[in-house]
Coordinates of C-alpha atoms in Angstrom, one line a residue:
M1 CA 15.8 9.3 -4.9
F2 CA 13.8 12.4 -5.5
R3 CA 13.2 14.2 -8.8
Q4 CA 11.7 17.6 -9.4
G5 CA 11.8 18.6 -13.1
D6 CA 15.4 18.4 -14.3
V7 CA 16.9 18.1 -10.8
L8 CA 17.6 14.7 -9.2
V9 CA 18.3 14.5 -5.4
V10 CA 20.0 11.3 -4.3
P11 CA 20.6 10.3 -0.7
V12 CA 24.3 9.8 0.2
A13 CA 25.4 7.7 3.2
K14 CA 27.1 9.7 5.9
D15 CA 30.2 7.6 5.7
A16 CA 30.4 8.3 1.9
V17 CA 30.6 12.1 2.3
P18 CA 34.1 13.4 1.7
R19 CA 35.6 15.1 4.8
S20 CA 36.3 18.1 2.6
A21 CA 32.6 18.5 1.9
E22 CA 31.8 18.4 5.6
E23 CA 34.3 21.2 6.3
A24 CA 33.8 23.3 3.2
P25 CA 31.9 26.6 3.3
G26 CA 28.5 26.4 1.8
E27 CA 27.2 28.2 -1.3
P28 CA 25.5 31.5 -0.6
R29 CA 21.7 31.7 -0.3
D30 CA 19.7 33.8 -2.7
A31 CA 18.0 37.1 -1.8
R32 CA 15.0 35.1 -0.5
G33 CA 17.1 33.0 1.8
R34 CA 16.9 29.8 -0.3
L35 CA 19.6 27.3 -1.4
V36 CA 19.2 27.3 -5.2
L37 CA 19.8 23.9 -6.7
A38 CA 19.0 25.0 -10.3
L39 CA 17.9 28.4 -11.7
G40 CA 15.7 28.7 -14.8
E41 CA 17.6 30.9 -17.2
V42 CA 14.4 31.8 -19.1
T43 CA 11.8 32.0 -16.4
G44 CA 13.8 33.0 -13.4
H45 CA 12.1 30.2 -11.5
A46 CA 14.3 28.1 -9.2
H47 CA 14.5 24.6 -7.8
A48 CA 15.5 25.6 -4.2
V49 CA 15.7 24.3 -0.7
V50 CA 14.1 26.2 2.1
G51 CA 15.1 25.6 5.7
P52 CA 18.4 25.0 7.5
G53 CA 21.1 23.3 5.6
R54 CA 24.2 23.8 3.4
L55 CA 24.9 23.3 -0.3
V56 CA 28.5 22.4 -1.0
R57 CA 30.2 22.3 -4.4
D58 CA 31.8 18.9 -5.0
Q59 CA 35.2 19.1 -6.6
G60 CA 34.5 16.0 -8.6
P61 CA 34.6 15.8 -12.4
L62 CA 31.0 16.7 -13.0
G63 CA 31.0 19.7 -10.6
S64 CA 27.9 18.5 -8.8
F65 CA 26.7 19.6 -5.4
L66 CA 26.3 18.0 -2.1
L67 CA 23.4 19.1 0.1
H68 CA 23.3 18.7 3.9
L69 CA 20.0 19.0 5.7
P70 CA 20.6 18.5 9.4
D71 CA 16.8 18.8 10.2
G72 CA 15.3 17.8 6.8
G73 CA 14.0 20.4 4.3
R74 CA 11.8 21.0 1.3
V75 CA 12.7 21.4 -2.4
V76 CA 10.4 24.0 -3.9
H77 CA 9.7 25.4 -7.4
E78 CA 7.1 27.7 -8.7
E79 CA 5.7 25.1 -11.2
H80 CA 6.1 21.9 -9.2
A81 CA 4.8 20.4 -6.0
A82 CA 7.2 20.7 -3.0
I83 CA 9.2 17.6 -2.1
A84 CA 9.9 16.9 1.6
L85 CA 13.4 15.6 2.2
P86 CA 14.4 13.8 5.5
K87 CA 17.5 14.9 7.3
G88 CA 20.8 13.7 5.8
W89 CA 23.2 14.2 2.9
Y90 CA 22.3 14.3 -0.7
R91 CA 24.0 14.6 -4.1
V92 CA 22.2 17.1 -6.4
V93 CA 22.4 16.0 -10.1
R94 CA 21.2 18.2 -13.0
Q95 CA 19.7 16.3 -15.9
R96 CA 22.1 16.3 -18.9
E97 CA 21.4 15.6 -22.6
Y98 CA 23.6 14.3 -25.3
V99 CA 24.5 16.8 -28.1
P100 CA 26.6 15.2 -30.8
G101 CA 30.2 15.6 -29.6
S102 CA 29.4 16.7 -26.1
V103 CA 27.0 16.7 -23.2
R104 CA 25.1 19.7 -21.9
V105 CA 23.0 20.5 -18.8
V106 CA 19.3 20.8 -19.4
A107 CA 18.0 24.3 -18.8
D108 CA 14.4 25.5 -18.0

């Protein structure tokens, strides 16, 4: 597992990746060519992956993302050290916090 701020990146075994994710179109890259995992609403900073890969929205109940890095990659952020990821599939999880009566995603 890898954590950078409020983003958790968890390796997923290839045989556990849904076929729909393997064939789904990826999310678009930002203007800088990055795959944005989480965008800071206040600062504009982003947890993002640089390098080849695809970010696919999982249709599961939490609306998380699956990240495929065929050659590995790096998660970067303006205020954190970069994290090197080996090639493979990953589930991207945003930290959530309990608010009485609901759960909300933590925002920068």
